[in-house]
Amino acid sequence: MIQLKSILNVIDNSGALTVECVNILKNKVSNGWGSVGDEIVCVVQRARPISATVQNSVTATKVRRGDVRRAVIVRTKKPVRRPDGRFIRFDDNAAVLLNNKREMLGTRIGGVVSADLRMKGWGKILSLAPKAV
C-alpha cells in the first residue's frame, strides 16, 4: 500500500531514480491508499544527469528533477493478499513511469515486479520484467 508523499524507486531506464507520490488515480473508496497495479501521479525527486550529446538528440527521453509524471506501482513493502491466501511483500516500494498515453516511458525494466500486474491490465510491464513474483 502506498500513501501520499511516499517515496518510490523507479526501476525502468527512463532516467528517473526516485519519485514522490502526490496523487493516486483510482476509485474514491481507497481513502488515499494505492496498491500494486494502481496508477499514480508523482514528482521526480532524483534523476540521472543528462549528457550534452544525449540532450541534443530528438528521440532522447528527458526526465528531469521536478517533472510531474504518471507511474504504475509495481512493488510494495506492505503485504498484498493473493486470492489463494498467500501474502506477497517486497523490500521496497517501486514504480514504472508512464507517458500521457499510458505507455511505458522507458524501454527496459531492471528489477522484479509483482505478478498481480497481469490482473490489473499491465501485461506489457510484466513481459519486459526479468522476473515476476
PDB file of C-alpha atoms in Angstrom:
ATOM      1  CA  MET A   1       0.000   0.000   0.000  1.00  0.00           C
ATOM      2  CA  ILE A   2       1.316   3.396  -0.984  1.00  0.00           C
ATOM      3  CA  GLN A   3       0.153   6.581   0.683  1.00  0.00           C
ATOM      4  CA  LEU A   4       0.507  10.164  -0.475  1.00  0.00           C
ATOM      5  CA  LYS A   5       4.023  11.600  -0.001  1.00  0.00           C
ATOM      6  CA  SER A   6       5.562   8.116  -0.297  1.00  0.00           C
ATOM      7  CA  ILE A   7       8.964   7.808  -1.985  1.00  0.00           C
ATOM      8  CA  LEU A   8       9.262   5.103  -4.645  1.00  0.00           C
ATOM      9  CA  ASN A   9      12.248   3.764  -6.583  1.00  0.00           C
ATOM     10  CA  VAL A  10      11.977   3.877 -10.381  1.00  0.00           C
ATOM     11  CA  ILE A  11      13.026   0.576 -11.966  1.00  0.00           C
ATOM     12  CA  ASP A  12      12.915   1.476 -15.664  1.00  0.00           C
ATOM     13  CA  ASN A  13      15.513   3.218 -17.836  1.00  0.00           C
ATOM     14  CA  SER A  14      13.609   6.498 -18.203  1.00  0.00           C
ATOM     15  CA  GLY A  15      16.265   8.466 -16.316  1.00  0.00           C
ATOM     16  CA  ALA A  16      14.440   8.971 -13.023  1.00  0.00           C
ATOM     17  CA  LEU A  17      15.828   7.333  -9.862  1.00  0.00           C
ATOM     18  CA  THR A  18      13.227   8.174  -7.201  1.00  0.00           C
ATOM     19  CA  VAL A  19       9.764   9.720  -7.307  1.00  0.00           C
ATOM     20  CA  GLU A  20       7.328  11.037  -4.704  1.00  0.00           C
ATOM     21  CA  CYS A  21       3.652  10.102  -4.944  1.00  0.00           C
ATOM     22  CA  VAL A  22       1.339  13.141  -4.939  1.00  0.00           C
ATOM     23  CA  ASN A  23      -1.976  11.595  -6.076  1.00  0.00           C
ATOM     24  CA  ILE A  24      -3.493   8.141  -6.532  1.00  0.00           C
ATOM     25  CA  LEU A  25      -5.696   7.780  -9.612  1.00  0.00           C
ATOM     26  CA  LYS A  26      -8.373   5.240  -8.732  1.00  0.00           C
ATOM     27  CA  ASN A  27     -11.754   4.899  -7.001  1.00  0.00           C
ATOM     28  CA  LYS A  28     -12.615   7.300  -4.212  1.00  0.00           C
ATOM     29  CA  VAL A  29     -13.185   4.398  -1.790  1.00  0.00           C
ATOM     30  CA  SER A  30      -9.422   3.828  -1.487  1.00  0.00           C
ATOM     31  CA  ASN A  31      -9.055   6.595   1.129  1.00  0.00           C
ATOM     32  CA  GLY A  32      -5.728   7.717  -0.335  1.00  0.00           C
ATOM     33  CA  TRP A  33      -4.034   4.298  -0.467  1.00  0.00           C
ATOM     34  CA  GLY A  34      -2.578   2.707  -3.586  1.00  0.00           C
ATOM     35  CA  SER A  35      -1.553  -0.898  -4.208  1.00  0.00           C
ATOM     36  CA  VAL A  36       0.233  -2.899  -6.915  1.00  0.00           C
ATOM     37  CA  GLY A  37      -1.125  -2.024 -10.360  1.00  0.00           C
ATOM     38  CA  ASP A  38      -2.573   1.345  -9.383  1.00  0.00           C
ATOM     39  CA  GLU A  39      -1.752   4.449 -11.409  1.00  0.00           C
ATOM     40  CA  ILE A  40      -0.326   7.417  -9.510  1.00  0.00           C
ATOM     41  CA  VAL A  41       0.793  10.976 -10.209  1.00  0.00           C
ATOM     42  CA  CYS A  42       4.338  11.568  -8.992  1.00  0.00           C
ATOM     43  CA  VAL A  43       7.116  14.155  -8.929  1.00  0.00           C
ATOM     44  CA  VAL A  44      10.675  13.180  -9.879  1.00  0.00           C
ATOM     45  CA  GLN A  45      12.913  13.682  -6.827  1.00  0.00           C
ATOM     46  CA  ARG A  46      16.222  12.344  -8.202  1.00  0.00           C
ATOM     47  CA  ALA A  47      17.211  11.786 -11.833  1.00  0.00           C
ATOM     48  CA  ARG A  48      20.293  10.765 -13.753  1.00  0.00           C
ATOM     49  CA  PRO A  49      22.204  13.690 -15.256  1.00  0.00           C
ATOM     50  CA  ILE A  50      21.621  14.224 -18.973  1.00  0.00           C
ATOM     51  CA  SER A  51      24.829  14.480 -21.013  1.00  0.00           C
ATOM     52  CA  ALA A  52      25.261  17.114 -23.739  1.00  0.00           C
ATOM     53  CA  THR A  53      25.309  14.547 -26.577  1.00  0.00           C
ATOM     54  CA  VAL A  54      22.080  12.897 -25.429  1.00  0.00           C
ATOM     55  CA  GLN A  55      20.429  16.276 -24.812  1.00  0.00           C
ATOM     56  CA  ASN A  56      20.759  17.248 -28.487  1.00  0.00           C
ATOM     57  CA  SER A  57      19.165  14.065 -29.862  1.00  0.00           C
ATOM     58  CA  VAL A  58      15.477  14.306 -30.730  1.00  0.00           C
ATOM     59  CA  THR A  59      14.431  10.836 -29.522  1.00  0.00           C
ATOM     60  CA  ALA A  60      16.017  11.122 -26.066  1.00  0.00           C
ATOM     61  CA  THR A  61      13.684  10.670 -23.124  1.00  0.00           C
ATOM     62  CA  LYS A  62      14.331  13.613 -20.864  1.00  0.00           C
ATOM     63  CA  VAL A  63      13.171  13.154 -17.289  1.00  0.00           C
ATOM     64  CA  ARG A  64      14.408  15.899 -15.025  1.00  0.00           C
ATOM     65  CA  ARG A  65      14.127  16.608 -11.343  1.00  0.00           C
ATOM     66  CA  GLY A  66      10.790  18.261 -10.605  1.00  0.00           C
ATOM     67  CA  ASP A  67       8.899  16.753 -13.564  1.00  0.00           C
ATOM     68  CA  VAL A  68       5.329  15.661 -12.836  1.00  0.00           C
ATOM     69  CA  ARG A  69       4.641  12.250 -14.379  1.00  0.00           C
ATOM     70  CA  ARG A  70       2.259   9.327 -14.116  1.00  0.00           C
ATOM     71  CA  ALA A  71       3.509   5.953 -12.918  1.00  0.00           C
ATOM     72  CA  VAL A  72       2.339   2.436 -12.057  1.00  0.00           C
ATOM     73  CA  ILE A  73       3.132   0.856  -8.702  1.00  0.00           C
ATOM     74  CA  VAL A  74       4.936  -2.473  -9.302  1.00  0.00           C
ATOM     75  CA  ARG A  75       6.208  -3.370  -5.794  1.00  0.00           C
ATOM     76  CA  THR A  76       5.109  -2.508  -2.246  1.00  0.00           C
ATOM     77  CA  LYS A  77       6.535  -3.082   1.210  1.00  0.00           C
ATOM     78  CA  LYS A  78       3.055  -3.645   2.598  1.00  0.00           C
ATOM     79  CA  PRO A  79       1.986  -7.306   2.174  1.00  0.00           C
ATOM     80  CA  VAL A  80      -0.628  -7.883  -0.541  1.00  0.00           C
ATOM     81  CA  ARG A  81      -3.002 -10.824  -0.171  1.00  0.00           C
ATOM     82  CA  ARG A  82      -3.400 -13.094  -3.189  1.00  0.00           C
ATOM     83  CA  PRO A  83      -6.679 -14.924  -3.950  1.00  0.00           C
ATOM     84  CA  ASP A  84      -5.158 -18.261  -2.835  1.00  0.00           C
ATOM     85  CA  GLY A  85      -4.420 -16.850   0.635  1.00  0.00           C
ATOM     86  CA  ARG A  86      -0.688 -16.133   0.314  1.00  0.00           C
ATOM     87  CA  PHE A  87       0.794 -12.759   1.241  1.00  0.00           C
ATOM     88  CA  ILE A  88       3.448 -11.203  -1.028  1.00  0.00           C
ATOM     89  CA  ARG A  89       5.683  -8.327   0.088  1.00  0.00           C
ATOM     90  CA  PHE A  90       8.874  -6.746  -1.246  1.00  0.00           C
ATOM     91  CA  ASP A  91      11.852  -4.930   0.278  1.00  0.00           C
ATOM     92  CA  ASP A  92      10.949  -1.539  -1.218  1.00  0.00           C
ATOM     93  CA  ASN A  93       8.278   0.469  -2.996  1.00  0.00           C
ATOM     94  CA  ALA A  94       8.869   0.725  -6.739  1.00  0.00           C
ATOM     95  CA  ALA A  95       7.180   2.218  -9.797  1.00  0.00           C
ATOM     96  CA  VAL A  96       7.468   2.398 -13.606  1.00  0.00           C
ATOM     97  CA  LEU A  97       6.956   5.787 -15.302  1.00  0.00           C
ATOM     98  CA  LEU A  98       4.286   6.278 -17.975  1.00  0.00           C
ATOM     99  CA  ASN A  99       3.612   8.862 -20.665  1.00  0.00           C
ATOM    100  CA  ASN A 100       0.243  10.568 -21.249  1.00  0.00           C
ATOM    101  CA  LYS A 101      -0.986   7.643 -23.401  1.00  0.00           C
ATOM    102  CA  ARG A 102      -0.471   5.171 -20.504  1.00  0.00           C
ATOM    103  CA  GLU A 103       2.545   3.619 -22.266  1.00  0.00           C
ATOM    104  CA  MET A 104       5.876   2.941 -20.577  1.00  0.00           C
ATOM    105  CA  LEU A 105       8.336   5.830 -20.745  1.00  0.00           C
ATOM    106  CA  GLY A 106      11.387   3.544 -20.590  1.00  0.00           C
ATOM    107  CA  THR A 107      12.223   0.566 -22.768  1.00  0.00           C
ATOM    108  CA  ARG A 108      13.627  -1.778 -20.119  1.00  0.00           C
ATOM    109  CA  ILE A 109      12.808  -2.789 -16.561  1.00  0.00           C
ATOM    110  CA  GLY A 110      15.615  -3.512 -14.115  1.00  0.00           C
ATOM    111  CA  GLY A 111      14.057  -5.451 -11.292  1.00  0.00           C
ATOM    112  CA  VAL A 112      11.462  -7.870 -10.006  1.00  0.00           C
ATOM    113  CA  VAL A 113       7.779  -6.919 -10.330  1.00  0.00           C
ATOM    114  CA  SER A 114       4.598  -8.360  -8.844  1.00  0.00           C
ATOM    115  CA  ALA A 115       2.661 -10.894 -10.933  1.00  0.00           C
ATOM    116  CA  ASP A 116      -0.568  -9.181  -9.805  1.00  0.00           C
ATOM    117  CA  LEU A 117       0.043  -6.594 -12.561  1.00  0.00           C
ATOM    118  CA  ARG A 118      -1.410  -9.016 -15.124  1.00  0.00           C
ATOM    119  CA  MET A 119      -4.820  -8.951 -13.397  1.00  0.00           C
ATOM    120  CA  LYS A 120      -4.799  -5.127 -13.426  1.00  0.00           C
ATOM    121  CA  GLY A 121      -4.098  -4.897 -17.192  1.00  0.00           C
ATOM    122  CA  TRP A 122      -0.353  -4.142 -17.167  1.00  0.00           C
ATOM    123  CA  GLY A 123       0.854  -7.200 -19.136  1.00  0.00           C
ATOM    124  CA  LYS A 124       3.361  -5.113 -21.133  1.00  0.00           C
ATOM    125  CA  ILE A 125       5.275  -4.283 -17.934  1.00  0.00           C
ATOM    126  CA  LEU A 126       5.265  -7.943 -16.917  1.00  0.00           C
ATOM    127  CA  SER A 127       6.579  -9.057 -20.311  1.00  0.00           C
ATOM    128  CA  LEU A 128       9.563  -6.691 -20.106  1.00  0.00           C
ATOM    129  CA  ALA A 129      10.462  -7.512 -16.481  1.00  0.00           C
ATOM    130  CA  PRO A 130      13.262 -10.027 -15.866  1.00  0.00           C
ATOM    131  CA  LYS A 131      11.212 -11.781 -13.173  1.00  0.00           C
ATOM    132  CA  ALA A 132       7.666 -11.685 -11.804  1.00  0.00           C
ATOM    133  CA  VAL A 133       6.860 -12.900  -8.301  1.00  0.00           C
TER     134      VAL A 133
END
